[in-house]
JSON list of C-alpha atoms in Angstrom, two decimals:
[
{"chain": "A", "resi": 238, "resn": "MET", "atom": "CA", "xyz": [86.85, 111.77, 103.94]},
{"chain": "A", "resi": 239, "resn": "VAL", "atom": "CA", "xyz": [90.15, 112.79, 105.53]},
{"chain": "A", "resi": 240, "resn": "ARG", "atom": "CA", "xyz": [93.36, 111.36, 104.13]},
{"chain": "A", "resi": 241, "resn": "VAL", "atom": "CA", "xyz": [97.08, 111.37, 104.85]},
{"chain": "A", "resi": 242, "resn": "ALA", "atom": "CA", "xyz": [99.74, 109.92, 102.59]},
{"chain": "A", "resi": 243, "resn": "GLU", "atom": "CA", "xyz": [103.48, 109.65, 102.31]},
{"chain": "A", "resi": 244, "resn": "THR", "atom": "CA", "xyz": [105.81, 108.43, 99.58]},
{"chain": "A", "resi": 245, "resn": "LEU", "atom": "CA", "xyz": [108.55, 106.16, 100.91]},
{"chain": "A", "resi": 246, "resn": "SER", "atom": "CA", "xyz": [111.47, 104.38, 99.33]},
{"chain": "A", "resi": 247, "resn": "ARG", "atom": "CA", "xyz": [110.85, 100.75, 98.43]},
{"chain": "A", "resi": 248, "resn": "THR", "atom": "CA", "xyz": [113.12, 99.36, 101.15]},
{"chain": "A", "resi": 249, "resn": "PRO", "atom": "CA", "xyz": [112.41, 97.19, 104.20]},
{"chain": "A", "resi": 250, "resn": "GLU", "atom": "CA", "xyz": [113.28, 100.14, 106.47]},
{"chain": "A", "resi": 251, "resn": "SER", "atom": "CA", "xyz": [110.24, 102.04, 105.17]},
{"chain": "A", "resi": 252, "resn": "ALA", "atom": "CA", "xyz": [107.92, 99.78, 107.16]},
{"chain": "A", "resi": 253, "resn": "ALA", "atom": "CA", "xyz": [108.85, 101.68, 110.34]},
{"chain": "A", "resi": 254, "resn": "ALA", "atom": "CA", "xyz": [108.00, 105.05, 108.78]},
{"chain": "A", "resi": 255, "resn": "ALA", "atom": "CA", "xyz": [104.72, 103.61, 107.47]},
{"chain": "A", "resi": 256, "resn": "ARG", "atom": "CA", "xyz": [103.80, 102.33, 110.95]},
{"chain": "A", "resi": 257, "resn": "ARG", "atom": "CA", "xyz": [104.50, 105.80, 112.40]},
{"chain": "A", "resi": 258, "resn": "LEU", "atom": "CA", "xyz": [102.28, 107.43, 109.77]},
{"chain": "A", "resi": 259, "resn": "VAL", "atom": "CA", "xyz": [99.42, 105.03, 110.51]},
{"chain": "A", "resi": 260, "resn": "ARG", "atom": "CA", "xyz": [99.75, 105.40, 114.30]},
{"chain": "A", "resi": 261, "resn": "ASP", "atom": "CA", "xyz": [99.93, 109.21, 114.07]},
{"chain": "A", "resi": 262, "resn": "ALA", "atom": "CA", "xyz": [96.85, 109.41, 111.83]},
{"chain": "A", "resi": 263, "resn": "LEU", "atom": "CA", "xyz": [94.82, 107.06, 114.02]},
{"chain": "A", "resi": 264, "resn": "SER", "atom": "CA", "xyz": [95.84, 108.97, 117.15]},
{"chain": "A", "resi": 265, "resn": "ALA", "atom": "CA", "xyz": [94.89, 112.30, 115.57]},
{"chain": "A", "resi": 266, "resn": "TRP", "atom": "CA", "xyz": [91.46, 110.87, 114.69]},
{"chain": "A", "resi": 267, "resn": "GLY", "atom": "CA", "xyz": [90.89, 109.44, 118.19]},
{"chain": "A", "resi": 268, "resn": "LEU", "atom": "CA", "xyz": [91.10, 105.84, 116.93]},
{"chain": "A", "resi": 269, "resn": "GLU", "atom": "CA", "xyz": [94.04, 104.68, 119.05]},
{"chain": "A", "resi": 270, "resn": "GLU", "atom": "CA", "xyz": [92.37, 101.29, 119.59]},
{"chain": "A", "resi": 271, "resn": "LEU", "atom": "CA", "xyz": [93.15, 100.51, 115.93]},
{"chain": "A", "resi": 272, "resn": "ALA", "atom": "CA", "xyz": [96.86, 101.37, 116.17]},
{"chain": "A", "resi": 273, "resn": "GLU", "atom": "CA", "xyz": [98.16, 97.84, 116.80]},
{"chain": "A", "resi": 274, "resn": "ASP", "atom": "CA", "xyz": [96.10, 96.29, 114.00]},
{"chain": "A", "resi": 275, "resn": "GLY", "atom": "CA", "xyz": [96.88, 99.21, 111.68]},
{"chain": "A", "resi": 276, "resn": "ALA", "atom": "CA", "xyz": [100.62, 98.87, 112.30]},
{"chain": "A", "resi": 277, "resn": "LEU", "atom": "CA", "xyz": [100.47, 95.13, 111.58]},
{"chain": "A", "resi": 278, "resn": "ILE", "atom": "CA", "xyz": [98.51, 95.65, 108.37]},
{"chain": "A", "resi": 279, "resn": "ILE", "atom": "CA", "xyz": [100.76, 98.40, 107.00]},
{"chain": "A", "resi": 280, "resn": "SER", "atom": "CA", "xyz": [103.87, 96.37, 107.83]},
{"chain": "A", "resi": 281, "resn": "GLU", "atom": "CA", "xyz": [102.57, 93.45, 105.78]},
{"chain": "A", "resi": 282, "resn": "LEU", "atom": "CA", "xyz": [101.41, 95.61, 102.87]},
{"chain": "A", "resi": 283, "resn": "VAL", "atom": "CA", "xyz": [104.72, 97.50, 102.71]},
{"chain": "A", "resi": 284, "resn": "SER", "atom": "CA", "xyz": [106.67, 94.22, 102.94]},
{"chain": "A", "resi": 285, "resn": "ASN", "atom": "CA", "xyz": [104.69, 92.82, 99.99]},
{"chain": "A", "resi": 286, "resn": "ALA", "atom": "CA", "xyz": [105.34, 95.96, 97.95]},
{"chain": "A", "resi": 287, "resn": "VAL", "atom": "CA", "xyz": [109.05, 95.89, 98.80]},
{"chain": "A", "resi": 288, "resn": "GLN", "atom": "CA", "xyz": [109.25, 92.30, 97.63]},
{"chain": "A", "resi": 289, "resn": "HIS", "atom": "CA", "xyz": [107.09, 92.50, 94.49]},
{"chain": "A", "resi": 290, "resn": "ALA", "atom": "CA", "xyz": [106.85, 96.09, 93.20]},
{"chain": "A", "resi": 291, "resn": "ARG", "atom": "CA", "xyz": [108.92, 97.45, 90.32]},
{"chain": "A", "resi": 292, "resn": "SER", "atom": "CA", "xyz": [109.33, 101.08, 91.35]},
{"chain": "A", "resi": 293, "resn": "ARG", "atom": "CA", "xyz": [111.83, 102.84, 93.60]},
{"chain": "A", "resi": 294, "resn": "SER", "atom": "CA", "xyz": [109.09, 104.07, 95.92]},
{"chain": "A", "resi": 295, "resn": "VAL", "atom": "CA", "xyz": [105.69, 103.16, 97.35]},
{"chain": "A", "resi": 296, "resn": "ARG", "atom": "CA", "xyz": [102.90, 105.44, 98.53]},
{"chain": "A", "resi": 297, "resn": "VAL", "atom": "CA", "xyz": [101.32, 104.75, 101.92]},
{"chain": "A", "resi": 298, "resn": "THR", "atom": "CA", "xyz": [97.80, 106.10, 102.45]},
{"chain": "A", "resi": 299, "resn": "VAL", "atom": "CA", "xyz": [95.52, 106.27, 105.48]},
{"chain": "A", "resi": 300, "resn": "ALA", "atom": "CA", "xyz": [91.98, 107.48, 104.81]},
{"chain": "A", "resi": 301, "resn": "ARG", "atom": "CA", "xyz": [89.20, 108.09, 107.30]},
{"chain": "A", "resi": 302, "resn": "LEU", "atom": "CA", "xyz": [86.14, 107.08, 105.29]},
{"chain": "A", "resi": 303, "resn": "GLU", "atom": "CA", "xyz": [83.67, 107.45, 108.17]},
{"chain": "A", "resi": 304, "resn": "PRO", "atom": "CA", "xyz": [84.06, 108.55, 111.80]},
{"chain": "A", "resi": 305, "resn": "ALA", "atom": "CA", "xyz": [85.16, 105.06, 112.91]},
{"chain": "A", "resi": 306, "resn": "ARG", "atom": "CA", "xyz": [86.17, 103.49, 109.57]},
{"chain": "A", "resi": 307, "resn": "VAL", "atom": "CA", "xyz": [89.68, 103.75, 108.10]},
{"chain": "A", "resi": 308, "resn": "ARG", "atom": "CA", "xyz": [91.27, 102.37, 104.96]},
{"chain": "A", "resi": 309, "resn": "ILE", "atom": "CA", "xyz": [95.02, 101.74, 105.01]},
{"chain": "A", "resi": 310, "resn": "GLY", "atom": "CA", "xyz": [96.73, 101.21, 101.68]},
{"chain": "A", "resi": 311, "resn": "VAL", "atom": "CA", "xyz": [99.95, 100.90, 99.74]},
{"chain": "A", "resi": 312, "resn": "VAL", "atom": "CA", "xyz": [100.25, 102.02, 96.12]},
{"chain": "A", "resi": 313, "resn": "ASP", "atom": "CA", "xyz": [102.98, 100.64, 93.88]},
{"chain": "A", "resi": 314, "resn": "LYS", "atom": "CA", "xyz": [103.73, 100.43, 90.18]},
{"chain": "A", "resi": 315, "resn": "SER", "atom": "CA", "xyz": [103.31, 96.68, 89.79]},
{"chain": "A", "resi": 316, "resn": "ARG", "atom": "CA", "xyz": [100.09, 95.43, 88.19]},
{"chain": "A", "resi": 317, "resn": "GLU", "atom": "CA", "xyz": [100.54, 91.98, 89.72]},
{"chain": "A", "resi": 318, "resn": "VAL", "atom": "CA", "xyz": [97.54, 91.40, 91.98]},
{"chain": "A", "resi": 319, "resn": "PRO", "atom": "CA", "xyz": [98.25, 89.77, 95.36]},
{"chain": "A", "resi": 320, "resn": "TRP", "atom": "CA", "xyz": [96.24, 86.70, 96.34]},
{"chain": "A", "resi": 321, "resn": "LEU", "atom": "CA", "xyz": [95.71, 84.67, 99.47]},
{"chain": "A", "resi": 322, "resn": "ARG", "atom": "CA", "xyz": [97.46, 81.35, 99.55]},
{"chain": "A", "resi": 323, "resn": "GLU", "atom": "CA", "xyz": [98.04, 78.73, 102.17]},
{"chain": "A", "resi": 324, "resn": "PRO", "atom": "CA", "xyz": [101.79, 78.56, 102.82]},
{"chain": "A", "resi": 325, "resn": "GLY", "atom": "CA", "xyz": [103.29, 75.16, 103.49]},
{"chain": "A", "resi": 326, "resn": "GLY", "atom": "CA", "xyz": [104.64, 74.36, 106.92]},
{"chain": "A", "resi": 327, "resn": "ALA", "atom": "CA", "xyz": [108.25, 74.97, 105.84]},
{"chain": "A", "resi": 328, "resn": "ASP", "atom": "CA", "xyz": [107.48, 78.19, 103.89]},
{"chain": "A", "resi": 329, "resn": "GLU", "atom": "CA", "xyz": [109.09, 81.26, 105.42]},
{"chain": "A", "resi": 330, "resn": "THR", "atom": "CA", "xyz": [106.96, 83.70, 103.39]},
{"chain": "A", "resi": 331, "resn": "GLY", "atom": "CA", "xyz": [103.40, 83.91, 102.10]},
{"chain": "A", "resi": 332, "resn": "ARG", "atom": "CA", "xyz": [101.58, 84.55, 105.37]},
{"chain": "A", "resi": 333, "resn": "GLY", "atom": "CA", "xyz": [101.25, 88.35, 105.12]},
{"chain": "A", "resi": 334, "resn": "LEU", "atom": "CA", "xyz": [97.89, 88.55, 103.38]},
{"chain": "A", "resi": 335, "resn": "LEU", "atom": "CA", "xyz": [96.49, 85.83, 105.64]},
{"chain": "A", "resi": 336, "resn": "LEU", "atom": "CA", "xyz": [97.37, 88.06, 108.59]},
{"chain": "A", "resi": 337, "resn": "VAL", "atom": "CA", "xyz": [95.82, 91.09, 106.90]},
{"chain": "A", "resi": 338, "resn": "ALA", "atom": "CA", "xyz": [92.62, 89.15, 106.09]},
{"chain": "A", "resi": 339, "resn": "GLY", "atom": "CA", "xyz": [92.40, 87.90, 109.66]},
{"chain": "A", "resi": 340, "resn": "VAL", "atom": "CA", "xyz": [92.82, 91.33, 111.25]},
{"chain": "A", "resi": 341, "resn": "ALA", "atom": "CA", "xyz": [91.01, 93.65, 108.82]},
{"chain": "A", "resi": 342, "resn": "GLN", "atom": "CA", "xyz": [87.28, 94.02, 108.33]},
{"chain": "A", "resi": 343, "resn": "GLY", "atom": "CA", "xyz": [87.96, 93.72, 104.60]},
{"chain": "A", "resi": 344, "resn": "TRP", "atom": "CA", "xyz": [90.78, 94.05, 102.11]},
{"chain": "A", "resi": 345, "resn": "GLY", "atom": "CA", "xyz": [91.21, 94.31, 98.37]},
{"chain": "A", "resi": 346, "resn": "THR", "atom": "CA", "xyz": [93.11, 95.62, 95.39]},
{"chain": "A", "resi": 347, "resn": "ASP", "atom": "CA", "xyz": [92.26, 98.55, 93.14]},
{"chain": "A", "resi": 348, "resn": "PRO", "atom": "CA", "xyz": [93.89, 98.46, 89.70]},
{"chain": "A", "resi": 349, "resn": "LEU", "atom": "CA", "xyz": [95.42, 101.75, 88.60]},
{"chain": "A", "resi": 350, "resn": "PRO", "atom": "CA", "xyz": [96.54, 102.73, 85.08]},
{"chain": "A", "resi": 351, "resn": "TRP", "atom": "CA", "xyz": [100.19, 102.44, 86.15]},
{"chain": "A", "resi": 352, "resn": "GLY", "atom": "CA", "xyz": [100.00, 99.92, 89.02]},
{"chain": "A", "resi": 353, "resn": "LYS", "atom": "CA", "xyz": [97.71, 99.04, 91.92]},
{"chain": "A", "resi": 354, "resn": "ARG", "atom": "CA", "xyz": [96.55, 99.97, 95.41]},
{"chain": "A", "resi": 355, "resn": "VAL", "atom": "CA", "xyz": [96.30, 97.21, 98.01]},
{"chain": "A", "resi": 356, "resn": "TRP", "atom": "CA", "xyz": [94.15, 98.24, 100.97]},
{"chain": "A", "resi": 357, "resn": "ALA", "atom": "CA", "xyz": [92.58, 96.99, 104.18]},
{"chain": "A", "resi": 358, "resn": "GLU", "atom": "CA", "xyz": [89.82, 98.49, 106.31]},
{"chain": "A", "resi": 359, "resn": "LEU", "atom": "CA", "xyz": [89.48, 98.70, 110.07]},
{"chain": "A", "resi": 360, "resn": "TYR", "atom": "CA", "xyz": [86.53, 99.83, 112.17]},
{"chain": "A", "resi": 361, "resn": "GLY", "atom": "CA", "xyz": [86.82, 101.57, 115.52]},
{"chain": "A", "resi": 362, "resn": "GLY", "atom": "CA", "xyz": [84.31, 102.16, 118.27]},
{"chain": "A", "resi": 363, "resn": "GLY", "atom": "CA", "xyz": [84.26, 98.52, 119.39]},
{"chain": "A", "resi": 364, "resn": "GLN", "atom": "CA", "xyz": [84.10, 97.14, 115.86]},
{"chain": "A", "resi": 365, "resn": "GLY", "atom": "CA", "xyz": [87.76, 96.14, 115.34]},
{"chain": "A", "resi": 366, "resn": "MET", "atom": "CA", "xyz": [88.80, 92.53, 114.79]},
{"chain": "A", "resi": 367, "resn": "ARG", "atom": "CA", "xyz": [90.56, 92.07, 118.14]},
{"chain": "A", "resi": 368, "resn": "GLY", "atom": "CA", "xyz": [89.01, 92.00, 121.58]},
{"chain": "A", "resi": 369, "resn": "GLU", "atom": "CA", "xyz": [85.39, 92.91, 122.21]},
{"chain": "A", "resi": 370, "resn": "ARG", "atom": "CA", "xyz": [83.63, 94.04, 119.07]},
{"chain": "A", "resi": 371, "resn": "ASN", "atom": "CA", "xyz": [80.33, 94.09, 117.28]},
{"chain": "A", "resi": 372, "resn": "PRO", "atom": "CA", "xyz": [79.85, 91.31, 114.70]},
{"chain": "A", "resi": 373, "resn": "TRP", "atom": "CA", "xyz": [80.51, 92.26, 111.10]},
{"chain": "A", "resi": 374, "resn": "VAL", "atom": "CA", "xyz": [79.54, 91.03, 107.64]},
{"chain": "A", "resi": 375, "resn": "GLY", "atom": "CA", "xyz": [80.70, 87.44, 107.10]},
{"chain": "A", "resi": 376, "resn": "ASP", "atom": "CA", "xyz": [81.01, 86.51, 110.78]},
{"chain": "A", "resi": 377, "resn": "LEU", "atom": "CA", "xyz": [79.34, 83.32, 111.98]},
{"chain": "A", "resi": 378, "resn": "VAL", "atom": "CA", "xyz": [77.45, 84.33, 115.13]},
{"chain": "A", "resi": 379, "resn": "GLN", "atom": "CA", "xyz": [75.15, 82.87, 117.76]},
{"chain": "A", "resi": 380, "resn": "ASP", "atom": "CA", "xyz": [72.09, 84.87, 118.83]},
{"chain": "A", "resi": 381, "resn": "GLY", "atom": "CA", "xyz": [72.06, 84.76, 122.64]},
{"chain": "A", "resi": 382, "resn": "GLU", "atom": "CA", "xyz": [68.31, 85.40, 122.77]},
{"chain": "A", "resi": 383, "resn": "THR", "atom": "CA", "xyz": [67.24, 82.62, 120.39]},
{"chain": "A", "resi": 384, "resn": "GLY", "atom": "CA", "xyz": [70.28, 80.32, 120.35]},
{"chain": "A", "resi": 385, "resn": "ARG", "atom": "CA", "xyz": [70.26, 80.36, 116.53]},
{"chain": "A", "resi": 386, "resn": "HIS", "atom": "CA", "xyz": [73.49, 80.37, 114.52]},
{"chain": "A", "resi": 387, "resn": "GLY", "atom": "CA", "xyz": [73.76, 82.59, 111.46]},
{"chain": "A", "resi": 388, "resn": "ILE", "atom": "CA", "xyz": [76.11, 84.45, 109.19]},
{"chain": "A", "resi": 389, "resn": "VAL", "atom": "CA", "xyz": [75.92, 88.26, 109.20]},
{"chain": "A", "resi": 390, "resn": "THR", "atom": "CA", "xyz": [74.96, 89.37, 105.68]},
{"chain": "A", "resi": 391, "resn": "ASP", "atom": "CA", "xyz": [74.49, 93.11, 106.26]},
{"chain": "A", "resi": 392, "resn": "VAL", "atom": "CA", "xyz": [74.85, 95.81, 108.90]},
{"chain": "A", "resi": 393, "resn": "LEU", "atom": "CA", "xyz": [72.31, 98.54, 108.26]},
{"chain": "A", "resi": 394, "resn": "GLY", "atom": "CA", "xyz": [73.72, 101.83, 109.47]},
{"chain": "A", "resi": 395, "resn": "GLY", "atom": "CA", "xyz": [75.31, 100.11, 112.45]},
{"chain": "A", "resi": 396, "resn": "ALA", "atom": "CA", "xyz": [71.82, 99.70, 113.98]},
{"chain": "A", "resi": 397, "resn": "GLU", "atom": "CA", "xyz": [70.49, 96.43, 112.55]},
{"chain": "A", "resi": 398, "resn": "TRP", "atom": "CA", "xyz": [72.35, 93.19, 111.88]},
{"chain": "A", "resi": 399, "resn": "VAL", "atom": "CA", "xyz": [70.84, 91.03, 109.10]},
{"chain": "A", "resi": 400, "resn": "LEU", "atom": "CA", "xyz": [71.66, 87.33, 109.41]},
{"chain": "A", "resi": 401, "resn": "ARG", "atom": "CA", "xyz": [71.00, 84.21, 107.39]},
{"chain": "A", "resi": 402, "resn": "PRO", "atom": "CA", "xyz": [70.99, 80.71, 108.85]},
{"chain": "A", "resi": 403, "resn": "GLU", "atom": "CA", "xyz": [74.29, 78.85, 108.62]},
{"chain": "A", "resi": 404, "resn": "SER", "atom": "CA", "xyz": [72.50, 76.40, 106.33]},
{"chain": "A", "resi": 405, "resn": "GLY", "atom": "CA", "xyz": [69.17, 76.75, 104.58]},
{"chain": "A", "resi": 406, "resn": "PRO", "atom": "CA", "xyz": [67.10, 79.69, 103.30]},
{"chain": "A", "resi": 407, "resn": "GLY", "atom": "CA", "xyz": [65.73, 82.67, 105.14]},
{"chain": "A", "resi": 408, "resn": "GLN", "atom": "CA", "xyz": [67.05, 85.52, 107.23]},
{"chain": "A", "resi": 409, "resn": "TRP", "atom": "CA", "xyz": [66.37, 87.41, 110.43]},
{"chain": "A", "resi": 410, "resn": "SER", "atom": "CA", "xyz": [67.42, 90.70, 111.96]},
{"chain": "A", "resi": 411, "resn": "SER", "atom": "CA", "xyz": [68.86, 91.75, 115.30]},
{"chain": "A", "resi": 412, "resn": "ARG", "atom": "CA", "xyz": [69.03, 95.26, 116.67]},
{"chain": "A", "resi": 413, "resn": "ARG", "atom": "CA", "xyz": [71.05, 94.14, 119.69]},
{"chain": "A", "resi": 414, "resn": "PRO", "atom": "CA", "xyz": [74.66, 93.30, 118.79]},
{"chain": "A", "resi": 415, "resn": "GLU", "atom": "CA", "xyz": [75.41, 92.64, 122.46]},
{"chain": "A", "resi": 416, "resn": "HIS", "atom": "CA", "xyz": [73.30, 89.48, 122.08]},
{"chain": "A", "resi": 417, "resn": "LEU", "atom": "CA", "xyz": [75.33, 88.29, 119.07]},
{"chain": "A", "resi": 418, "resn": "THR", "atom": "CA", "xyz": [78.46, 86.31, 119.92]},
{"chain": "A", "resi": 419, "resn": "VAL", "atom": "CA", "xyz": [81.05, 85.79, 117.18]},
{"chain": "A", "resi": 420, "resn": "VAL", "atom": "CA", "xyz": [81.61, 82.04, 116.85]},
{"chain": "A", "resi": 421, "resn": "THR", "atom": "CA", "xyz": [83.90, 82.22, 113.82]},
{"chain": "A", "resi": 422, "resn": "PRO", "atom": "CA", "xyz": [85.34, 85.48, 112.39]},
{"chain": "A", "resi": 423, "resn": "ARG", "atom": "CA", "xyz": [84.68, 86.38, 108.77]},
{"chain": "A", "resi": 424, "resn": "ALA", "atom": "CA", "xyz": [88.06, 85.31, 107.38]},
{"chain": "A", "resi": 425, "resn": "CYS", "atom": "CA", "xyz": [87.65, 81.79, 108.78]},
{"chain": "A", "resi": 426, "resn": "VAL", "atom": "CA", "xyz": [84.03, 81.48, 107.62]},
{"chain": "A", "resi": 427, "resn": "ARG", "atom": "CA", "xyz": [85.17, 82.34, 104.09]},
{"chain": "A", "resi": 428, "resn": "ASP", "atom": "CA", "xyz": [87.83, 79.61, 104.29]},
{"chain": "A", "resi": 429, "resn": "ARG", "atom": "CA", "xyz": [85.23, 77.03, 105.32]},
{"chain": "A", "resi": 430, "resn": "ALA", "atom": "CA", "xyz": [82.96, 77.75, 102.33]}
]
């Protein structure tokens, strides 16, 4: 794992420095295709920390967990855990985590003894959430060879996609992601459940 981090003041202006850090790290790792999504994610995470944290600073982290997998995070001293909520039509705030969930492959919160880390993961090499990509866990897909619809339950080493029918028992596998078309991305499938 390779990691970069920077401590920034808990001010709205720190979002720009956090975006630079993320873009620079992704560029250095040859993952430029993730820069736009990474900048959006870090902007939202920093904004949430600026609004809700109790400390004077926040810590921005970018970790390369695997060759094409990165985790972007913000550490603050608040123990209040963020949660997804549906903002009302007139609400001017509350959409940040919905954006993060829609763009990232996954997101979560790690409690720390003195606060928390909120993070989101992105996958490169054609596996990002925007544009052409391989299906990922939680996506509702259609198998172009069989016409069957299923939800991806596992990706085994990036070489085999395990799917279960949209309704009913059973599962099947596909070794050809180019035949799997994402019908509904993971975040939306979760909302439908």
